[in-house]
Coordinates of C-alpha atoms and ligand atoms in Angstrom, one line a residue:
X1192 CA -129.1 118.6 -24.7
X1193 CA -129.4 122.2 -25.5
X1194 CA -127.2 124.0 -28.1
X1195 CA -128.1 127.6 -28.5
X1196 CA -131.7 128.1 -28.0
X1197 CA -132.6 124.9 -30.1
X1198 CA -133.5 121.6 -28.7
X1199 CA -130.9 119.4 -30.2
X1200 CA -131.6 115.7 -30.8
X1201 CA -128.1 114.2 -31.0
X1202 CA -129.4 110.5 -31.4
X1203 CA -131.6 111.5 -34.4
X1204 CA -128.9 113.5 -36.1
X1205 CA -126.3 110.4 -35.6
X1206 CA -128.5 108.2 -37.2
X1207 CA -129.7 110.3 -40.1
X1208 CA -125.9 110.7 -40.9
X1209 CA -125.3 107.1 -40.6
X1210 CA -128.3 106.1 -42.6
X1211 CA -126.9 108.6 -45.4
X1212 CA -123.8 106.7 -45.6
X1213 CA -122.0 109.6 -47.1
X1214 CA -119.2 109.5 -44.4
X1215 CA -117.2 112.5 -43.2
X1216 CA -115.9 113.1 -46.7
X1217 CA -119.6 113.5 -47.9
X1218 CA -120.1 116.2 -45.3
X1219 CA -116.9 117.9 -46.7
X1220 CA -117.7 117.7 -50.3
X1221 CA -121.3 119.0 -49.5
X1222 CA -119.3 122.3 -48.5
X1223 CA -119.9 122.2 -44.9
X1224 CA -118.2 125.3 -43.1
X1225 CA -119.0 123.9 -39.7
X1226 CA -119.1 120.5 -38.2
X1227 CA -122.3 118.8 -37.0
X1228 CA -122.8 119.3 -33.2
X1229 CA -122.4 115.7 -32.7
X1230 CA -118.7 115.9 -33.8
X1231 CA -117.8 118.4 -31.0
X1232 CA -115.9 117.0 -28.1
X1233 CA -116.1 118.2 -24.5
X1234 CA -113.6 121.0 -23.7
X1235 CA -111.5 118.7 -21.7
X1236 CA -110.8 116.0 -24.4
X1237 CA -110.4 118.6 -27.3
X1238 CA -106.7 118.8 -28.4
X1239 CA -105.6 122.3 -27.8
X1240 CA -107.1 122.3 -24.1
X1241 CA -104.1 120.1 -23.1
X1242 CA -100.5 121.2 -23.7
X1243 CA -99.1 119.8 -27.1
X1244 CA -95.5 119.7 -27.3
X1245 CA -93.2 118.5 -30.4
X1246 CA -91.1 116.0 -28.6
X1247 CA -91.1 114.0 -31.6
X1248 CA -87.5 112.8 -31.2
X1249 CA -88.7 110.7 -28.3
X1250 CA -90.1 108.2 -30.7
X1251 CA -87.0 106.4 -32.0
X1252 CA -86.6 105.5 -35.5
X1253 CA -85.0 102.0 -35.6
X1254 CA -83.0 100.9 -38.8
X1255 CA -83.9 97.3 -39.2
X1256 CA -81.3 96.5 -41.9
X1257 CA -79.4 93.2 -40.6
X1258 CA -82.1 92.2 -38.6
X1259 CA -81.5 88.6 -39.4
X1260 CA -77.9 88.7 -39.3
X1261 CA -75.2 91.0 -37.9
X1262 CA -77.3 93.7 -36.4
X1263 CA -79.9 91.6 -34.6
X1264 CA -78.8 92.0 -31.0
X1265 CA -78.7 95.7 -31.5
X1266 CA -82.2 95.7 -33.0
X1267 CA -83.6 93.7 -30.3
X1268 CA -82.0 95.9 -27.7
X1269 CA -83.4 98.9 -29.4
X1270 CA -87.0 97.5 -29.9
X1271 CA -87.1 96.0 -26.2
X1272 CA -86.0 99.7 -25.0
X1273 CA -88.7 101.4 -27.1
X1274 CA -91.5 98.8 -26.2
X1275 CA -90.7 99.1 -22.5
X1276 CA -91.0 102.9 -22.5
X1277 CA -93.1 104.7 -25.0
X1278 CA -94.6 101.3 -26.5
X1279 CA -94.2 103.2 -30.0
X1280 CA -91.3 103.2 -32.5
X1281 CA -90.6 103.7 -36.3
X1282 CA -88.8 101.5 -38.6
X1283 CA -87.0 101.9 -41.8
X1284 CA -85.2 99.3 -43.8
X1285 CA -87.9 97.1 -43.0
X1286 CA -87.8 95.4 -46.6
X1287 CA -91.0 96.7 -47.9
X1288 CA -90.2 98.8 -51.1
X1289 CA -91.2 102.2 -51.1
X1290 CA -93.3 101.9 -54.2
X1291 CA -95.7 99.3 -52.2
X1292 CA -96.1 101.8 -49.5
X1293 CA -97.0 104.5 -51.9
X1294 CA -99.5 102.4 -53.9
X1295 CA -101.1 101.4 -50.6
X1296 CA -101.7 104.7 -49.4
X1297 CA -102.9 105.6 -53.0
X1298 CA -105.3 102.9 -53.1
X1299 CA -107.0 103.9 -49.8
X1300 CA -107.2 107.3 -51.2
X1301 CA -108.8 106.1 -54.2
X1302 CA -111.5 103.9 -52.4
X1303 CA -112.3 107.0 -50.4
X1304 CA -112.7 109.4 -53.3
X1305 CA -114.9 107.3 -55.3
X1306 CA -118.4 108.7 -55.8
X1307 CA -120.6 108.3 -52.5
X1308 CA -123.0 105.7 -54.5
X1309 CA -120.1 103.4 -55.1
X1310 CA -118.5 103.7 -51.8
X1311 CA -121.9 103.5 -49.9
X1312 CA -122.5 99.9 -51.1
X1313 CA -119.6 98.8 -48.5
X1314 CA -121.1 101.0 -45.8
X1315 CA -121.8 98.9 -42.8
X1316 CA -121.5 98.2 -39.2
X1317 CA -121.4 94.6 -39.3
X1318 CA -118.1 93.2 -39.7
X1319 CA -119.5 89.7 -40.5
X1320 CA -118.2 89.6 -44.1
X1321 CA -114.9 90.7 -43.3
X1322 CA -115.2 94.0 -45.1
X1323 CA -117.0 97.2 -43.6
X1324 CA -116.7 101.0 -44.4
X1325 CA -118.2 103.2 -42.1
X1326 CA -117.5 106.6 -40.2
X1327 CA -116.3 105.6 -36.4
X1328 CA -116.8 102.0 -35.4
X1329 CA -117.9 103.6 -32.1
X1330 CA -120.2 106.1 -33.6
X1331 CA -123.4 104.9 -31.5
X1332 CA -121.3 104.4 -28.3
X1333 CA -119.1 107.4 -28.1
X1334 CA -119.9 110.9 -26.6
X1335 CA -118.5 112.6 -29.7
X1336 CA -117.9 111.5 -33.2
X1337 CA -114.6 111.9 -34.8
X1338 CA -113.6 113.1 -38.2
X1339 CA -112.6 110.1 -40.1
X1340 CA -114.1 107.5 -42.3
X1341 CA -112.8 103.8 -42.1
X1342 CA -112.6 100.9 -44.3
X1343 CA -112.2 97.8 -42.3
X1344 CA -111.1 94.3 -43.7
X1345 CA -110.4 91.1 -41.7
X1346 CA -107.4 89.7 -43.6
X1347 CA -106.8 86.6 -41.4
X1348 CA -106.7 83.8 -40.3
X1349 CA -109.2 83.7 -43.5
X1350 CA -109.4 86.8 -45.8
X1351 CA -112.7 87.7 -47.4
X1352 CA -113.7 86.3 -50.7
X1353 CA -111.6 88.2 -53.2
X1354 CA -114.8 89.7 -55.2
X1355 CA -115.7 91.3 -51.6
X1356 CA -112.7 93.4 -51.4
X1357 CA -113.5 96.9 -53.1
X1358 CA -112.0 96.4 -56.6
X1359 CA -110.3 99.8 -56.7
X1360 CA -107.9 98.7 -53.8
X1361 CA -108.1 95.0 -54.0
X1362 CA -104.8 94.1 -55.5
X1363 CA -102.9 96.6 -53.1
X1364 CA -104.8 95.4 -50.0
X1365 CA -103.9 91.9 -50.7
X1366 CA -100.3 92.9 -51.3
X1367 CA -100.1 94.9 -48.2
X1368 CA -101.5 91.9 -46.2
X1369 CA -98.6 89.6 -47.6
X1370 CA -96.0 92.3 -46.9
X1371 CA -97.1 93.1 -43.2
X1372 CA -97.4 89.5 -42.4
X1373 CA -93.9 89.0 -43.2
X1374 CA -93.0 91.9 -41.3
X1375 CA -94.8 91.0 -38.2
X1376 CA -93.4 87.7 -38.4
X1377 CA -89.9 89.4 -38.1
X1378 CA -91.0 92.0 -35.2
X1379 CA -92.8 89.2 -33.4
X1380 CA -89.4 87.1 -33.3
X1381 CA -87.5 90.3 -32.2
X1382 CA -90.0 91.1 -29.6
X1383 CA -90.1 87.5 -28.2
X1384 CA -86.4 87.5 -28.1
X1385 CA -86.5 91.0 -26.2
X1386 CA -88.5 89.3 -23.6
X1387 CA -85.9 86.3 -23.2
X1388 CA -88.3 83.9 -24.9
X1389 CA -87.6 81.8 -28.0
X1390 CA -88.1 83.6 -31.2
X1391 CA -91.1 81.5 -32.4
X1392 CA -93.0 82.1 -29.1
X1393 CA -95.6 84.7 -30.0
X1394 CA -96.0 83.2 -33.5
X1395 CA -96.8 79.6 -31.6
X1396 CA -99.5 81.5 -29.8
X1397 CA -100.9 82.3 -33.3
X1398 CA -100.3 86.3 -32.6
X1399 CA -99.8 86.4 -36.5
X1400 CA -102.8 84.9 -37.6
X1401 CA -105.8 87.3 -36.6
X1402 CA -105.0 90.2 -39.0
X1403 CA -107.5 93.2 -39.2
X1404 CA -106.5 96.0 -41.5
X1405 CA -108.2 99.5 -41.5
X1406 CA -107.7 102.1 -44.0
X1407 CA -108.5 105.5 -42.3
X1408 CA -109.3 108.7 -44.3
X1409 CA -109.2 112.0 -42.5
X1410 CA -110.5 114.7 -44.6
X1411 CA -109.7 118.3 -44.2
X1412 CA -111.8 119.5 -41.1
X1413 CA -113.2 123.0 -41.1
X1414 CA -113.1 123.2 -37.1
X1415 CA -110.2 121.2 -36.2
X1416 CA -110.0 122.6 -32.8
X1417 CA -113.4 121.4 -31.9
X1418 CA -112.8 117.7 -32.6
X1419 CA -110.6 114.9 -33.1
X1420 CA -109.6 112.6 -35.8
X1421 CA -109.5 109.5 -33.5
X1422 CA -109.9 109.7 -29.7
X1423 CA -107.4 108.6 -27.4
X1424 CA -107.1 104.9 -27.1
X1425 CA -104.7 101.9 -26.8
X1426 CA -104.8 99.1 -29.5
X1427 CA -106.5 96.0 -28.0
X1428 CA -104.3 93.3 -29.8
X1429 CA -100.8 92.2 -29.8
X1430 CA -99.0 94.7 -32.3
X1431 CA -99.9 97.3 -34.7
X1432 CA -98.0 98.1 -37.9
X1433 CA -99.2 101.4 -39.2
X1434 CA -98.4 103.4 -42.6
X1435 CA -99.2 106.9 -42.8
X1436 CA -98.8 109.5 -45.4
X1437 CA -97.0 112.7 -44.9
X1438 CA -99.9 114.6 -43.0
X1439 CA -98.9 114.7 -39.5
X1440 CA -101.6 114.2 -36.6
X1441 CA -100.9 111.0 -34.7
X1442 CA -100.0 111.6 -31.3
X1443 CA -98.7 109.5 -28.3
X1444 CA -99.4 110.1 -24.7
X1445 CA -96.3 110.8 -22.7
X1446 CA -97.2 111.6 -19.1
X1447 CA -99.4 114.8 -19.4
X1448 CA -98.0 115.4 -22.8
X1449 CA -98.7 114.5 -26.3
X1450 CA -95.8 113.5 -28.5
X1451 CA -96.1 113.9 -32.3
X1452 CA -95.4 111.0 -34.3
X1453 CA -93.6 112.6 -37.3
X1454 CA -94.3 111.3 -40.7
X1455 CA -90.9 109.9 -41.9
X1456 CA -90.7 109.0 -45.6
X1457 CA -90.6 105.2 -46.2
X1458 CA -91.0 104.3 -42.5
X1459 CA -93.7 102.5 -40.6
X1460 CA -94.9 103.1 -37.2
X1461 CA -95.1 100.1 -34.7
X1462 CA -96.9 100.1 -31.7
X1463 CA -97.6 97.6 -28.8
X1464 CA -101.2 96.4 -28.0
X1465 CA -103.0 95.6 -24.6
X1466 CA -102.5 91.7 -25.3
X1467 CA -99.0 91.8 -25.3
X1468 CA -98.6 94.2 -22.5
X1469 CA -100.6 91.7 -20.6
X1470 CA -98.6 88.5 -21.9
X1471 CA -95.5 90.1 -21.2
X1472 CA -96.6 91.0 -17.6
X1473 CA -96.3 94.9 -18.2
X1474 CA -92.4 94.6 -19.7
X1475 CA -93.8 96.0 -22.8
X1476 CA -96.3 99.0 -22.7
X1477 CA -99.5 99.5 -24.6
X1478 CA -99.7 103.4 -24.6
X1479 CA -102.7 105.9 -25.4
X1480 CA -102.5 107.6 -28.7
X1481 CA -105.0 109.8 -30.6
X1482 CA -104.9 111.6 -34.0
X1483 CA -105.9 115.2 -34.1
X1484 CA -108.6 116.4 -36.7
X1485 CA -107.0 117.2 -39.9
X1486 CA -106.4 121.0 -40.4
X1487 CA -104.6 120.8 -43.8
X1488 CA -106.1 120.8 -47.1
X1489 CA -104.9 117.5 -48.1
X1490 CA -106.4 114.4 -46.7
X1491 CA -104.5 112.5 -44.0
X1492 CA -104.5 108.8 -44.9
X1493 CA -103.3 105.7 -42.6
X1494 CA -103.4 102.0 -43.0
X1495 CA -103.1 100.2 -39.7
X1496 CA -102.8 96.4 -39.5
X1497 CA -103.7 95.0 -36.1
X1498 CA -102.3 91.4 -35.2
X1499 CA -104.4 89.6 -33.2
X1500 CA -104.4 85.8 -31.7
X1501 CA -106.5 83.4 -33.2
X1502 CA -107.2 81.3 -30.3
X1503 CA -110.8 82.5 -29.4
X1504 CA -111.2 79.7 -26.6
X1505 CA -107.9 79.8 -25.2
X1506 CA -106.8 81.2 -21.7
X1507 CA -104.5 84.4 -22.1
X1508 CA -102.6 86.0 -19.4
X1509 CA -99.0 86.6 -18.4
X1510 CA -96.6 84.1 -19.5
X1511 CA -95.3 81.8 -16.7
X1512 CA -91.9 82.2 -18.0
X1513 CA -92.2 86.0 -17.4
X1514 CA -93.5 85.7 -13.7
X1515 CA -91.6 84.8 -10.5
X1516 CA -92.0 85.3 -6.9
X1517 CA -90.3 88.6 -7.1
X1518 CA -92.2 89.4 -10.4
X1519 CA -95.8 87.9 -9.7
X1520 CA -98.4 88.0 -12.4
X1521 CA -100.2 91.4 -12.3
X1522 CA -103.3 90.2 -14.5
X1523 CA -105.8 87.4 -14.1
X1524 CA -106.1 84.8 -17.0
X1525 CA -109.0 85.1 -19.4
X1526 CA -110.4 83.8 -22.3
X1527 CA -109.9 86.0 -25.4
X1528 CA -113.2 86.0 -26.8
X1529 CA -114.4 87.4 -23.4
X1530 CA -111.5 90.1 -23.8
X1531 CA -113.2 91.1 -27.3
X1532 CA -116.6 91.2 -25.9
X1533 CA -115.4 93.9 -23.6
X1534 CA -113.5 95.7 -26.1
X1535 CA -116.8 96.4 -28.3
X1536 CA -119.1 97.2 -25.5
X1537 CA -116.8 99.9 -23.9
X1538 CA -116.4 103.1 -25.1
X1539 CA -113.3 104.0 -27.0
X1540 CA -112.3 107.2 -25.2
X1541 CA -109.2 106.6 -23.2
X1542 CA -110.0 103.8 -21.0
X1543 CA -107.9 100.8 -21.6
X1544 CA -109.0 97.2 -21.3
X1545 CA -106.1 96.1 -19.2
X1546 CA -107.7 97.5 -16.1
X1547 CA -110.6 95.0 -16.2
X1548 CA -108.1 91.9 -15.9
X1549 CA -105.5 93.5 -13.4
X1550 CA -105.2 91.7 -10.3
Ligands
WCA49 C1 -109.1 92.9 -32.2 C2 -110.5 93.0 -33.1 C3 -111.2 94.1 -32.2 C4 -111.1 91.8 -33.1 O1 -110.3 90.9 -34.2 P1 -110.4 89.5 -33.9 O2 -109.8 89.0 -32.8 O3 -109.9 88.9 -35.3 O4 -111.8 89.0 -33.9 P2 -113.0 89.2 -34.9 O5 -112.7 89.7 -36.2 O6 -113.4 87.5 -35.3 O7 -114.1 89.8 -34.2 C5 -114.5 89.4 -32.8 C6 -115.8 89.9 -32.5 O8 -115.8 91.4 -32.5 C7 -116.6 91.7 -33.5 N1 -116.5 92.9 -34.2 C8 -115.2 93.0 -35.2 N2 -115.1 94.1 -35.7 C9 -116.0 94.9 -35.1 C10 -116.4 96.2 -35.4 N3 -116.0 97.1 -36.2 N4 -117.7 96.7 -34.6 C11 -118.5 95.7 -33.7 N5 -118.0 94.6 -33.8 C12 -116.9 94.1 -34.1 C13 -117.0 90.6 -34.3 O9 -118.2 90.7 -35.1 C14 -116.8 89.5 -33.6 O10 -117.9 89.2 -32.7 P3 -118.4 88.0 -32.4 O11 -118.7 87.1 -33.5 O12 -119.8 88.2 -31.4 O13 -117.3 87.4 -31.3 C15 -110.1 93.5 -34.4 O14 -111.5 93.8 -35.1 C16 -109.1 94.7 -34.6 O15 -108.0 94.5 -34.5 N6 -110.1 95.9 -35.0 C17 -109.2 97.0 -35.1 C18 -109.2 97.7 -33.7 C19 -109.5 98.9 -34.1 O16 -110.5 99.1 -34.6 N7 -108.6 100.0 -33.6 C20 -108.9 101.2 -33.9 C21 -108.9 101.9 -32.5 S1 -109.9 101.2 -31.5 C22 -111.4 101.5 -32.0 O17 -111.6 102.3 -33.0 C23 -112.7 101.1 -31.0 C24 -113.9 101.1 -31.8 C25 -114.8 100.7 -30.8 C26 -116.1 100.0 -31.7 C27 -117.1 99.9 -31.1 C28 -117.1 99.8 -29.6 O18 -118.3 99.6 -28.9 C29 -116.2 100.5 -28.9 C30 -115.1 100.8 -29.6
AKG50 O1 -104.4 106.8 -38.3 C1 -103.4 106.8 -37.4 O2 -102.2 107.2 -37.4 C2 -103.5 105.8 -36.1 C3 -104.9 105.1 -36.2 C4 -105.2 104.1 -35.1 O3 -104.5 104.4 -33.9 C5 -105.9 103.2 -35.1 O4 -106.5 102.8 -36.1 O5 -106.0 102.3 -34.0
FE2_51 FE1 -104.5 102.9 -32.7

C-alpha cells in the first residue's frame, strides 16, 4: 500500500506497535498528534460517512424493580419486546449498588493508567491463562485497527488463579463477576420466560457458566473521524452485560442508521448475542453495534461481561420447543467449539457468525 509518496509497510508497523506493548494509550501519552496509518479505516466504514442520528430514545430503559415479585410480568414483556426488535436495552434498579459500578470503572481506569512497564507484563494475545491485555483482539486479522486497549479475563467456569489478576483491579474484578453473575441469572430467567420457556431453561443449558469479562479503555483520539473505537460487530455469545462511564460512543445499528446508547447514570446496557438469536430461532435479535473513536478529553471506559455456554462438545441450534411446522428451524445444529473456531478466524468487521449456520 502507498500512502503519499512513501511505500508503507503496514504489517511491519502493526508488528512493531504490538511488540512495543504500549497500547493506544501509550501512543497518546507519547504526544502523537496524528494516528498511525494502520488505524485509518476505509472511508466507507468511517463513522461520519454514514448518517448518524440521535434516536437514542429508541433504546428502552427498563426498571427492574419488582422483577421477582409484583412487576415480573411487565418486565418480561418489556424485555421481550426490546430483545425482539433492537436487541439492546438498558436496565435500572438492577440491584447492583452505584458504588460498585463506580469502583469497577475506576479499577479498569487505574489498570490502564499504570506505567507502561507495569501494564505490559500482562500484554498477551494468548488468552490461555485467562488474563490478557492487548490492543484489539483482531489486530492481525482486521483491515484497520481501532483506538482502544482491552484487558480480557475469563472468569467462568473457572476464574484465573487470584494472583494472575492484576492486583490494581483484582478485588473489583472479582466483585464485578459475582454481581453480574447474579444479574445474569435474573436476566436469563426473564429472557427464558419471554420465550415461553421454563425460567431455568437457559441456565440449564449452562449459559451462565462461561463468563468473559473485558475492560475497554478508549483514550482520547487526535483524529476521531478517521478511525473507530470498536468496529461494527455482533457479540457471539448468549447475553452481554455492559457497564459504561459517562463518555458516549456506543452505537447500535437500526436499519441504515446508528442509534446512540446514551450513558444513563446507574444503568447497565444489556444486549442479545448470536447464540441466543440462534437458540431462540430468531425470536430475539443479535444486533450490530460499534463504538466511535473517543473525541473527548476524558477516556471512555466500559466493562463487558459476555455470558457463553460451557458445553463445548454439545450440539446447539434452535430449541425444539420454539420450532413448529409453521415456524421451522432457521439454523442447522452445530457444535459450540466449531462456532468459536469460526469466531476467531473471521474478521470482526460487520460480518456476523449466524450466516454460517443459517439453513
Ligand atoms: C465467546 C468467547 C469468544 C469464547 O469464550 P468461551 O466460550 O468461554 O471459550 P474459551 O474462553 O474457552 O475460548 C474458546 C477458544 O477461543 C480462544 N480464544 C479466547 N479468547 C481469545 C482471543 N482473545 N483471541 C484468540 N483466541 C481466543 C481460546 O483460546 C479457545 O481456543 P481453543 O482452546 O483452541 O478452543 C469469549 O472469549 C468471549 O466472549 N470473548 C469476548 C468476545 C469479544 O471479544 N467481544 C468483543 C467484540 S468481538 C471482538 O472483539 C472480536 C475479536 C476477534 C478476535 C480475533 C479474531 O480473529 C476475530 C475477531
Ligand atoms: O465499549 C462498549 O461500549 C461496547 C464494547 C463491545 O461492544 C464489546 O466489547 O463487544
Ligand atoms: Fe459488542
